[in-house]
Amino acid sequence: MMTLLNILHLSAILLSGWLIMHAMSYLIALSEKRGRRILLFGGCVLLCTMIIFIGDPFNILATTPVFLVIVFLSCKGTFWQKVTIGLLFSSTIFSFSALRDNYIHDLLFPPGQLGISVVIFGGSDISHTFNGTWIPAEHGYHISQLFTLPFALLLCLYTKKNAPDKDYALSDSMWRLLLFLTFIPLGIVMAVVTLLRYYDYNVNAMAHREYAVLLLIALFAFICLLWCVTVLAKQRKLEQQSMFAEINRRYYETMEQQHFEIRRLKHDLANHIQVLSSLPEEKRAAYAEELSGHTALSQSVAYCGDSTVNAVLTVKKSMMERCRIRLEMDVKIPTPLPYDKTDLCALYANALDNAVEACMKLDETQRKISLKCRADKGLFCLEVCNPDPESARSQTGKQTASMSGKPSAHSLIPPTSKADKRNHGLGLKSIHEIVTRYHGSLEIKTENGVFDLFLYLPLPEYR
């Protein structure tokens, strides 16, 4: 029986540790190195197997910093994110363990019954009777620790259900706020475990129900704080989506205004001709030059069957000509695309703006942008290529990154070269947000000195 109990105890603790580590992975990125993941698994197993007595401060005070160090070594993220997540999960497990080892255990093995040899901290082994069978106290705690498995399972399912997107990001100020809120229930658990001196093997823990109430309050607070991470992450994402939508809307309105100017000036062309015929010779040339230089009279070409794409390409091609950038296009879009106009404008405009920014760092002879796009067989594909200034200087070879669905974009988005980095560098993030929203895929790579952005979106009528 003892051998079977030991096997059940070990299996439950190992599985509980894996569930806790899996729950953590929903809120913080784990290291890709196998050794560090094994280290984190060991830390989670340590949390689950640690016995927390009320009135015995050693275990909780020794284990907490050890687990935080393991989190720092095994997880990715900012300093404040690691501290907050580490304390949240360790304190949640400790509050449950205190309830388990002081109250659940005493419900299973009430002190003072026949078959208990009471010796505190030494002497002979403490033993219990369980269903009429004598068992050492060590195995009594093994039995009570089996309750850790259903708790870890519920915690993992709860975290999974309420987990934010994988690419969620909170600012350091938000993480510091969550850490501050964590200190309140953490202080309750620490005070109950380390400051109170009631524990007596002759006294049933139910005689101190007020401590159980405090631990339950702390446990509930930790669960609510885990939910707060999700709420803040979703709110942050909504704010970013709103910001991108506003940027894209303004971009599209600018394009629309430019095309309105084109239509207006072309409509007024007869009036301009009359003005030219009535002006004296010395003013006629100046007026004609001013009129011909107006951006609204630049060439407007129907590149494809989508008016939004035509508008963006017309404006960007004119800009590239002024910057002496060669643009090679292969556009095969026979009919209007079934996407929001502001999203479509943002995809093309941001991709081309980033390519222009890169080309402006090169000599005029090297400035070249290639654009290919097509809508066929249920997919809309867009590819923009341009010389990469960094690769041109370093010749470092090939770098590739891709996104599909929810993976983080931060690792593949190169930093902006503009001085105001806070208000710039949003182009690729906006593209990623749009691609993710339409359930598409985005790939960015640098190979042989060429920066290549490729994305595809499913066409709704084929989905």
Short mmCIF file of C-alpha atoms in Angstrom, two decimals:
data_model
loop_
_atom_site.label_atom_id
_atom_site.label_comp_id
_atom_site.label_asym_id
_atom_site.label_seq_id
_atom_site.Cartn_x
_atom_site.Cartn_y
_atom_site.Cartn_z
CA MET A 1 0.00 0.00 0.00
CA MET A 2 2.82 2.38 0.87
CA THR A 3 4.52 1.76 -2.47
CA LEU A 4 1.29 2.48 -4.37
CA LEU A 5 0.76 5.64 -2.29
CA ASN A 6 4.29 6.84 -3.06
CA ILE A 7 3.75 6.25 -6.78
CA LEU A 8 0.43 8.13 -6.72
CA HIS A 9 1.99 10.98 -4.75
CA LEU A 10 4.96 11.33 -7.12
CA SER A 11 2.77 11.14 -10.21
CA ALA A 12 0.33 13.74 -8.84
CA ILE A 13 3.12 16.16 -7.90
CA LEU A 14 4.88 15.83 -11.28
CA LEU A 15 1.64 16.30 -13.19
CA SER A 16 0.70 19.24 -10.97
CA GLY A 17 4.06 20.87 -11.67
CA TRP A 18 3.56 20.44 -15.41
CA LEU A 19 0.07 21.96 -15.21
CA ILE A 20 1.37 24.97 -13.28
CA MET A 21 4.16 25.50 -15.83
CA HIS A 22 1.61 25.16 -18.65
CA ALA A 23 -0.62 27.73 -16.96
CA MET A 24 2.32 30.14 -16.69
CA SER A 25 3.03 29.78 -20.41
CA TYR A 26 -0.29 31.49 -21.16
CA LEU A 27 0.86 34.68 -19.40
CA ILE A 28 4.61 34.77 -19.99
CA ALA A 29 6.81 33.41 -22.77
CA LEU A 30 8.99 30.48 -21.72
CA SER A 31 12.57 30.02 -22.81
CA GLU A 32 13.03 27.94 -25.95
CA LYS A 33 16.02 26.13 -24.40
CA ARG A 34 15.08 22.69 -23.13
CA GLY A 35 17.34 22.91 -20.10
CA ARG A 36 15.68 26.07 -18.85
CA ARG A 37 12.22 24.65 -19.39
CA ILE A 38 13.23 21.62 -17.32
CA LEU A 39 14.49 24.05 -14.67
CA LEU A 40 11.11 25.81 -14.59
CA PHE A 41 9.33 22.47 -14.40
CA GLY A 42 11.48 21.59 -11.40
CA GLY A 43 10.60 24.92 -9.79
CA CYS A 44 6.88 24.29 -10.28
CA VAL A 45 7.23 20.79 -8.81
CA LEU A 46 9.02 22.36 -5.83
CA LEU A 47 6.08 24.70 -5.29
CA CYS A 48 3.60 21.84 -5.37
CA THR A 49 5.50 19.54 -3.04
CA MET A 50 6.43 22.15 -0.43
CA ILE A 51 4.60 21.72 2.89
CA ILE A 52 3.41 25.04 4.35
CA PHE A 53 2.65 24.96 8.08
CA ILE A 54 1.04 27.94 9.78
CA GLY A 55 3.67 29.12 12.23
CA ASP A 56 6.62 27.63 10.33
CA PRO A 57 8.15 30.41 8.15
CA PHE A 58 11.16 28.52 6.81
CA ASN A 59 9.62 26.74 3.79
CA ILE A 60 7.75 29.70 2.32
CA LEU A 61 10.57 32.22 2.92
CA ALA A 62 13.19 29.91 1.40
CA THR A 63 11.16 28.74 -1.59
CA THR A 64 9.85 32.13 -2.78
CA PRO A 65 13.22 33.67 -3.79
CA VAL A 66 14.39 30.37 -5.27
CA PHE A 67 11.31 30.20 -7.51
CA LEU A 68 11.73 33.85 -8.56
CA VAL A 69 15.32 33.14 -9.64
CA ILE A 70 14.10 30.14 -11.64
CA VAL A 71 11.46 32.31 -13.34
CA PHE A 72 14.11 34.89 -14.27
CA LEU A 73 16.30 32.18 -15.80
CA SER A 74 13.52 30.26 -17.56
CA CYS A 75 11.14 32.91 -18.87
CA LYS A 76 11.23 35.81 -21.30
CA GLY A 77 9.85 39.27 -20.71
CA THR A 78 10.62 42.42 -18.78
CA PHE A 79 11.91 42.54 -15.22
CA TRP A 80 8.54 43.63 -13.82
CA GLN A 81 6.64 41.00 -15.79
CA LYS A 82 8.84 38.20 -14.45
CA VAL A 83 8.59 39.42 -10.86
CA THR A 84 4.81 39.83 -11.04
CA ILE A 85 4.07 36.49 -12.72
CA GLY A 86 6.52 34.67 -10.45
CA LEU A 87 4.96 36.08 -7.27
CA LEU A 88 1.42 35.58 -8.55
CA PHE A 89 1.85 31.88 -9.23
CA SER A 90 4.06 31.08 -6.23
CA SER A 91 1.74 32.91 -3.84
CA THR A 92 -1.34 31.25 -5.34
CA ILE A 93 0.19 27.81 -4.81
CA PHE A 94 1.41 28.70 -1.31
CA SER A 95 -2.02 29.95 -0.21
CA PHE A 96 -3.59 26.69 -1.40
CA SER A 97 -0.77 24.64 0.18
CA ALA A 98 -1.36 26.35 3.52
CA LEU A 99 -5.02 25.39 3.34
CA ARG A 100 -4.11 21.88 2.20
CA ASP A 101 -1.48 21.11 4.85
CA ASN A 102 -3.32 22.70 7.79
CA TYR A 103 -7.02 22.21 7.09
CA ILE A 104 -7.55 19.52 4.44
CA HIS A 105 -4.95 17.36 6.18
CA ASP A 106 -6.60 17.80 9.60
CA LEU A 107 -9.98 16.93 8.13
CA LEU A 108 -8.52 13.64 6.88
CA PHE A 109 -6.40 12.98 9.98
CA PRO A 110 -7.91 14.75 13.03
CA PRO A 111 -5.31 15.25 15.81
CA GLY A 112 -5.94 13.61 19.16
CA GLN A 113 -7.55 10.41 17.80
CA LEU A 114 -6.38 6.94 18.74
CA GLY A 115 -3.30 5.95 16.82
CA ILE A 116 -1.47 9.29 16.88
CA SER A 117 1.83 9.56 18.63
CA VAL A 118 2.36 13.28 19.29
CA VAL A 119 5.98 14.33 19.04
CA ILE A 120 6.82 17.85 17.82
CA PHE A 121 10.03 18.36 15.83
CA GLY A 122 11.90 15.24 16.71
CA GLY A 123 11.90 12.13 18.87
CA SER A 124 9.89 9.42 17.17
CA ASP A 125 7.78 9.41 14.03
CA ILE A 126 4.30 10.83 14.13
CA SER A 127 1.77 8.33 12.84
CA HIS A 128 -1.92 8.34 11.90
CA THR A 129 -4.69 5.84 11.43
CA PHE A 130 -6.34 5.93 8.05
CA ASN A 131 -9.29 3.53 7.62
CA GLY A 132 -7.97 1.54 10.56
CA THR A 133 -4.44 1.26 9.12
CA TRP A 134 -1.37 2.75 10.79
CA ILE A 135 0.62 4.97 8.46
CA PRO A 136 3.52 7.37 9.10
CA ALA A 137 2.70 11.07 9.21
CA GLU A 138 4.85 11.54 6.09
CA HIS A 139 2.40 9.44 4.11
CA GLY A 140 -0.49 11.30 5.66
CA TYR A 141 0.81 14.46 4.06
CA HIS A 142 1.36 12.55 0.82
CA ILE A 143 -2.35 11.74 0.81
CA SER A 144 -3.38 15.34 1.45
CA GLN A 145 -1.01 16.53 -1.30
CA LEU A 146 -3.00 14.54 -3.83
CA PHE A 147 -5.50 17.41 -3.69
CA THR A 148 -2.88 19.60 -5.40
CA LEU A 149 -3.56 17.87 -8.72
CA PRO A 150 -7.23 18.92 -9.11
CA PHE A 151 -6.32 22.44 -7.94
CA ALA A 152 -3.50 22.69 -10.50
CA LEU A 153 -5.84 21.37 -13.20
CA LEU A 154 -8.50 23.95 -12.35
CA LEU A 155 -5.89 26.73 -12.28
CA CYS A 156 -4.54 25.67 -15.68
CA LEU A 157 -8.02 25.49 -17.23
CA TYR A 158 -8.94 28.85 -15.71
CA THR A 159 -5.79 30.49 -17.04
CA LYS A 160 -6.25 28.94 -20.46
CA LYS A 161 -9.86 30.07 -20.70
CA ASN A 162 -9.05 33.66 -19.71
CA ALA A 163 -5.59 33.89 -21.29
CA PRO A 164 -4.85 36.92 -23.49
CA ASP A 165 -3.44 36.62 -26.99
CA LYS A 166 0.09 35.27 -27.27
CA ASP A 167 1.39 38.60 -28.55
CA TYR A 168 -0.12 40.63 -25.72
CA ALA A 169 2.05 43.29 -24.16
CA LEU A 170 1.63 45.37 -21.01
CA SER A 171 3.71 48.39 -20.19
CA ASP A 172 6.09 48.34 -17.22
CA SER A 173 3.79 50.73 -15.37
CA MET A 174 0.93 48.21 -15.66
CA TRP A 175 3.14 45.39 -14.43
CA ARG A 176 4.26 47.53 -11.49
CA LEU A 177 0.61 48.24 -10.67
CA LEU A 178 -0.18 44.51 -10.73
CA LEU A 179 2.87 43.83 -8.56
CA PHE A 180 1.69 46.43 -6.05
CA LEU A 181 -1.76 44.80 -5.94
CA THR A 182 -0.09 41.40 -5.49
CA PHE A 183 1.63 42.57 -2.31
CA ILE A 184 -1.73 42.84 -0.49
CA PRO A 185 -2.81 39.15 -0.63
CA LEU A 186 0.85 38.14 -0.50
CA GLY A 187 1.16 40.03 2.78
CA ILE A 188 -1.86 38.15 4.14
CA VAL A 189 -0.33 34.76 3.30
CA MET A 190 3.08 35.72 4.66
CA ALA A 191 1.56 37.10 7.86
CA VAL A 192 -0.55 33.99 8.47
CA VAL A 193 2.31 31.57 7.76
CA THR A 194 5.29 33.39 9.26
CA LEU A 195 3.94 35.57 12.07
CA LEU A 196 1.28 33.41 13.73
CA ARG A 197 2.49 30.83 16.25
CA TYR A 198 -0.47 28.59 16.86
CA TYR A 199 0.55 25.32 15.23
CA ASP A 200 0.25 22.37 17.55
CA TYR A 201 -0.07 18.77 16.43
CA ASN A 202 -2.55 18.21 19.28
CA VAL A 203 -4.87 20.99 18.09
CA ASN A 204 -7.15 20.63 15.09
CA ALA A 205 -6.70 23.46 12.59
CA MET A 206 -10.49 23.94 12.63
CA ALA A 207 -10.03 25.63 16.00
CA HIS A 208 -8.50 28.52 14.04
CA ARG A 209 -11.00 28.99 11.25
CA GLU A 210 -10.19 32.69 11.02
CA TYR A 211 -6.83 31.76 9.46
CA ALA A 212 -8.59 29.64 6.85
CA VAL A 213 -10.82 32.60 5.98
CA LEU A 214 -7.75 34.82 5.51
CA LEU A 215 -6.06 32.22 3.28
CA LEU A 216 -9.22 31.80 1.21
CA ILE A 217 -9.44 35.59 0.76
CA ALA A 218 -5.81 35.67 -0.36
CA LEU A 219 -6.35 32.75 -2.76
CA PHE A 220 -9.41 34.45 -4.26
CA ALA A 221 -7.42 37.69 -4.63
CA PHE A 222 -4.62 35.90 -6.50
CA ILE A 223 -7.13 34.31 -8.88
CA CYS A 224 -8.68 37.73 -9.51
CA LEU A 225 -5.25 39.23 -10.22
CA LEU A 226 -4.59 36.54 -12.83
CA TRP A 227 -7.88 37.57 -14.42
CA CYS A 228 -6.79 41.23 -14.23
CA VAL A 229 -3.76 40.44 -16.41
CA THR A 230 -6.14 39.21 -19.11
CA VAL A 231 -8.44 42.22 -18.78
CA LEU A 232 -5.55 44.70 -19.00
CA ALA A 233 -4.06 42.84 -21.96
CA LYS A 234 -7.35 42.90 -23.86
CA GLN A 235 -7.84 46.57 -23.05
CA ARG A 236 -4.32 47.31 -24.26
CA LYS A 237 -4.99 45.45 -27.50
CA LEU A 238 -8.23 47.35 -28.05
CA GLU A 239 -6.36 50.62 -27.55
CA GLN A 240 -3.72 49.58 -30.09
CA GLN A 241 -6.36 48.49 -32.60
CA SER A 242 -8.17 51.80 -32.12
CA MET A 243 -4.92 53.69 -32.62
CA PHE A 244 -4.06 51.73 -35.78
CA ALA A 245 -7.60 52.19 -37.09
CA GLU A 246 -7.37 55.94 -36.54
CA ILE A 247 -3.98 56.12 -38.27
CA ASN A 248 -5.28 54.08 -41.19
CA ARG A 249 -8.46 56.16 -41.41
CA ARG A 250 -6.47 59.38 -41.60
CA TYR A 251 -4.19 57.85 -44.20
CA TYR A 252 -7.16 56.83 -46.32
CA GLU A 253 -8.80 60.24 -45.94
CA THR A 254 -5.59 61.87 -47.17
CA MET A 255 -5.63 59.65 -50.25
CA GLU A 256 -9.28 60.42 -50.87
CA GLN A 257 -8.63 64.15 -50.52
CA GLN A 258 -5.83 64.00 -53.06
CA HIS A 259 -8.07 62.23 -55.56
CA PHE A 260 -10.82 64.73 -54.91
CA GLU A 261 -8.32 67.46 -55.81
CA ILE A 262 -7.53 65.58 -59.01
CA ARG A 263 -11.19 65.43 -60.00
CA ARG A 264 -11.78 69.04 -59.01
CA LEU A 265 -8.84 70.41 -60.97
CA LYS A 266 -9.65 68.34 -64.01
CA HIS A 267 -13.20 69.62 -63.82
CA ASP A 268 -11.89 73.19 -63.65
CA LEU A 269 -9.42 72.62 -66.48
CA ALA A 270 -11.51 74.69 -68.89
CA ASN A 271 -11.42 77.63 -66.52
CA HIS A 272 -7.63 77.35 -66.20
CA ILE A 273 -7.31 77.38 -69.99
CA GLN A 274 -9.40 80.57 -70.15
CA VAL A 275 -7.21 82.18 -67.48
CA LEU A 276 -4.08 81.25 -69.40
CA SER A 277 -5.44 82.76 -72.63
CA SER A 278 -6.25 86.03 -70.87
CA LEU A 279 -2.96 86.46 -69.01
CA PRO A 280 -0.15 88.59 -70.46
CA GLU A 281 2.79 86.70 -71.94
CA GLU A 282 5.14 87.35 -69.01
CA LYS A 283 2.66 85.84 -66.48
CA ARG A 284 1.36 83.00 -68.62
CA ALA A 285 4.48 80.84 -68.27
CA ALA A 286 4.60 81.23 -64.51
CA TYR A 287 0.91 80.31 -64.16
CA ALA A 288 1.30 77.27 -66.41
CA GLU A 289 4.34 76.08 -64.47
CA GLU A 290 2.52 76.49 -61.17
CA LEU A 291 -0.50 74.62 -62.49
CA SER A 292 1.52 71.76 -63.97
CA GLY A 293 3.38 71.30 -60.70
CA HIS A 294 0.19 70.72 -58.72
CA THR A 295 0.15 67.20 -57.24
CA ALA A 296 -3.46 66.75 -58.23
CA LEU A 297 -2.50 66.83 -61.90
CA SER A 298 -0.05 63.99 -61.54
CA GLN A 299 -0.80 60.93 -63.58
CA SER A 300 -3.63 58.77 -62.25
CA VAL A 301 -3.50 55.23 -63.60
CA ALA A 302 -5.87 52.31 -63.21
CA TYR A 303 -3.39 49.63 -62.19
CA CYS A 304 -6.03 47.07 -61.25
CA GLY A 305 -9.71 46.56 -60.56
CA ASP A 306 -9.62 48.00 -57.02
CA SER A 307 -9.97 51.78 -56.72
CA THR A 308 -8.27 51.96 -53.30
CA VAL A 309 -5.18 50.15 -54.56
CA ASN A 310 -5.11 52.46 -57.59
CA ALA A 311 -5.29 55.52 -55.35
CA VAL A 312 -2.44 54.38 -53.09
CA LEU A 313 -0.19 53.32 -55.98
CA THR A 314 -0.79 56.57 -57.83
CA VAL A 315 0.24 58.69 -54.85
CA LYS A 316 3.18 56.49 -53.84
CA LYS A 317 4.51 56.22 -57.38
CA SER A 318 4.54 60.02 -57.64
CA MET A 319 6.40 60.24 -54.32
CA MET A 320 8.97 57.67 -55.45
CA GLU A 321 9.60 59.54 -58.67
CA ARG A 322 10.42 62.66 -56.66
CA CYS A 323 12.78 60.57 -54.50
CA ARG A 324 14.35 59.00 -57.61
CA ILE A 325 13.27 55.48 -56.64
CA ARG A 326 12.50 52.96 -59.36
CA LEU A 327 9.23 51.10 -58.84
CA GLU A 328 8.55 47.78 -60.56
CA MET A 329 4.95 46.60 -60.27
CA ASP A 330 3.17 43.38 -61.12
CA VAL A 331 -0.46 43.93 -60.06
CA LYS A 332 -3.06 41.27 -60.87
CA ILE A 333 -6.26 42.21 -59.07
CA PRO A 334 -9.14 41.93 -61.56
CA THR A 335 -12.00 42.97 -59.24
CA PRO A 336 -12.42 45.08 -56.06
CA LEU A 337 -11.00 43.39 -52.99
CA PRO A 338 -13.50 42.46 -50.24
CA TYR A 339 -11.61 44.19 -47.40
CA ASP A 340 -12.18 47.41 -45.53
CA LYS A 341 -10.80 50.31 -47.57
CA THR A 342 -8.81 51.75 -44.66
CA ASP A 343 -7.20 48.35 -43.97
CA LEU A 344 -6.31 47.89 -47.64
CA CYS A 345 -4.88 51.40 -47.82
CA ALA A 346 -2.81 50.76 -44.67
CA LEU A 347 -1.35 47.50 -46.02
CA TYR A 348 -0.06 49.06 -49.23
CA ALA A 349 0.86 52.47 -47.83
CA ASN A 350 2.77 51.20 -44.79
CA ALA A 351 4.62 48.54 -46.78
CA LEU A 352 5.67 51.07 -49.43
CA ASP A 353 6.51 53.78 -46.90
CA ASN A 354 8.89 51.40 -45.10
CA ALA A 355 10.49 50.46 -48.41
CA VAL A 356 10.93 54.14 -49.33
CA GLU A 357 12.47 54.87 -45.93
CA ALA A 358 15.02 52.10 -46.48
CA CYS A 359 15.82 53.21 -50.04
CA MET A 360 16.49 56.77 -48.94
CA LYS A 361 19.54 55.51 -47.02
CA LEU A 362 21.12 54.29 -50.28
CA ASP A 363 22.65 55.91 -53.32
CA GLU A 364 20.21 56.82 -56.10
CA THR A 365 21.58 54.02 -58.29
CA GLN A 366 20.56 51.43 -55.66
CA ARG A 367 17.05 52.73 -54.97
CA LYS A 368 14.62 50.15 -56.28
CA ILE A 369 11.31 48.76 -55.00
CA SER A 370 9.51 45.73 -56.36
CA LEU A 371 5.78 45.27 -55.71
CA LYS A 372 3.83 42.16 -56.62
CA CYS A 373 0.23 41.44 -55.70
CA ARG A 374 -2.52 39.18 -56.93
CA ALA A 375 -5.96 37.98 -55.91
CA ASP A 376 -6.59 34.47 -57.13
CA LYS A 377 -7.62 31.01 -55.93
CA GLY A 378 -9.03 32.21 -52.62
CA LEU A 379 -5.99 34.24 -51.55
CA PHE A 380 -4.87 37.83 -51.76
CA CYS A 381 -1.05 38.05 -51.78
CA LEU A 382 1.17 41.11 -51.46
CA GLU A 383 4.96 41.18 -51.68
CA VAL A 384 7.19 44.26 -51.39
CA CYS A 385 10.98 43.98 -51.83
CA ASN A 386 13.66 46.61 -51.44
CA PRO A 387 17.44 46.73 -50.86
CA ASP A 388 18.26 46.44 -47.17
CA PRO A 389 20.78 49.12 -46.10
CA GLU A 390 22.04 47.12 -43.12
CA SER A 391 22.60 43.98 -45.15
CA ALA A 392 24.21 45.99 -47.90
CA ARG A 393 26.80 47.21 -45.40
CA SER A 394 27.32 44.08 -43.31
CA GLN A 395 26.52 41.27 -45.78
CA THR A 396 25.39 39.13 -42.86
CA GLY A 397 23.45 36.67 -44.96
CA LYS A 398 19.89 35.62 -44.24
CA GLN A 399 17.41 36.37 -41.49
CA THR A 400 13.86 35.10 -41.57
CA ALA A 401 10.81 35.50 -39.36
CA SER A 402 7.17 34.73 -39.88
CA MET A 403 3.83 35.21 -38.24
CA SER A 404 0.55 33.41 -38.61
CA GLY A 405 -2.39 34.10 -36.36
CA LYS A 406 -1.31 35.29 -32.90
CA PRO A 407 2.47 34.93 -32.49
CA SER A 408 4.33 38.01 -31.31
CA ALA A 409 5.44 40.51 -33.88
CA HIS A 410 8.09 42.16 -31.77
CA SER A 411 10.90 39.79 -32.68
CA LEU A 412 10.60 40.31 -36.42
CA ILE A 413 9.77 44.01 -36.66
CA PRO A 414 12.96 45.99 -37.25
CA PRO A 415 13.32 49.25 -35.33
CA THR A 416 12.52 52.52 -37.07
CA SER A 417 15.42 54.72 -38.10
CA LYS A 418 13.51 57.89 -37.30
CA ALA A 419 14.52 60.01 -34.34
CA ASP A 420 11.06 59.97 -32.76
CA LYS A 421 10.91 56.23 -32.10
CA ARG A 422 7.87 56.51 -29.84
CA ASN A 423 5.60 57.94 -32.53
CA HIS A 424 7.12 56.07 -35.48
CA GLY A 425 7.84 52.45 -36.29
CA LEU A 426 4.13 51.58 -36.20
CA GLY A 427 3.87 50.63 -39.88
CA LEU A 428 4.76 46.95 -39.60
CA LYS A 429 2.82 46.64 -36.34
CA SER A 430 -0.24 48.01 -38.12
CA ILE A 431 0.30 45.52 -40.97
CA HIS A 432 0.63 42.68 -38.47
CA GLU A 433 -2.56 43.74 -36.67
CA ILE A 434 -4.51 43.79 -39.94
CA VAL A 435 -3.09 40.45 -41.12
CA THR A 436 -3.95 38.84 -37.78
CA ARG A 437 -7.47 40.24 -37.83
CA TYR A 438 -8.12 38.77 -41.28
CA HIS A 439 -6.57 35.40 -40.25
CA GLY A 440 -3.71 35.76 -42.70
CA SER A 441 0.04 35.27 -42.49
CA LEU A 442 2.99 37.66 -42.60
CA GLU A 443 6.60 36.78 -43.39
CA ILE A 444 9.57 39.13 -43.29
CA LYS A 445 13.05 38.08 -44.34
CA THR A 446 16.38 39.54 -45.41
CA GLU A 447 18.37 37.52 -47.93
CA ASN A 448 21.23 38.49 -50.21
CA GLY A 449 20.85 42.14 -49.29
CA VAL A 450 17.12 42.29 -50.10
CA PHE A 451 14.43 43.02 -47.52
CA ASP A 452 11.28 41.07 -48.43
CA LEU A 453 7.82 41.54 -46.92
CA PHE A 454 5.25 38.94 -47.95
CA LEU A 455 1.69 38.56 -46.70
CA TYR A 456 -1.45 36.77 -47.72
CA LEU A 457 -5.08 37.07 -46.64
CA PRO A 458 -7.90 34.64 -47.39
CA LEU A 459 -10.56 36.00 -49.71
CA PRO A 460 -13.90 35.73 -47.84
CA GLU A 461 -15.89 34.33 -50.76
CA TYR A 462 -13.52 31.35 -50.89
CA ARG A 463 -13.36 30.74 -47.13
#
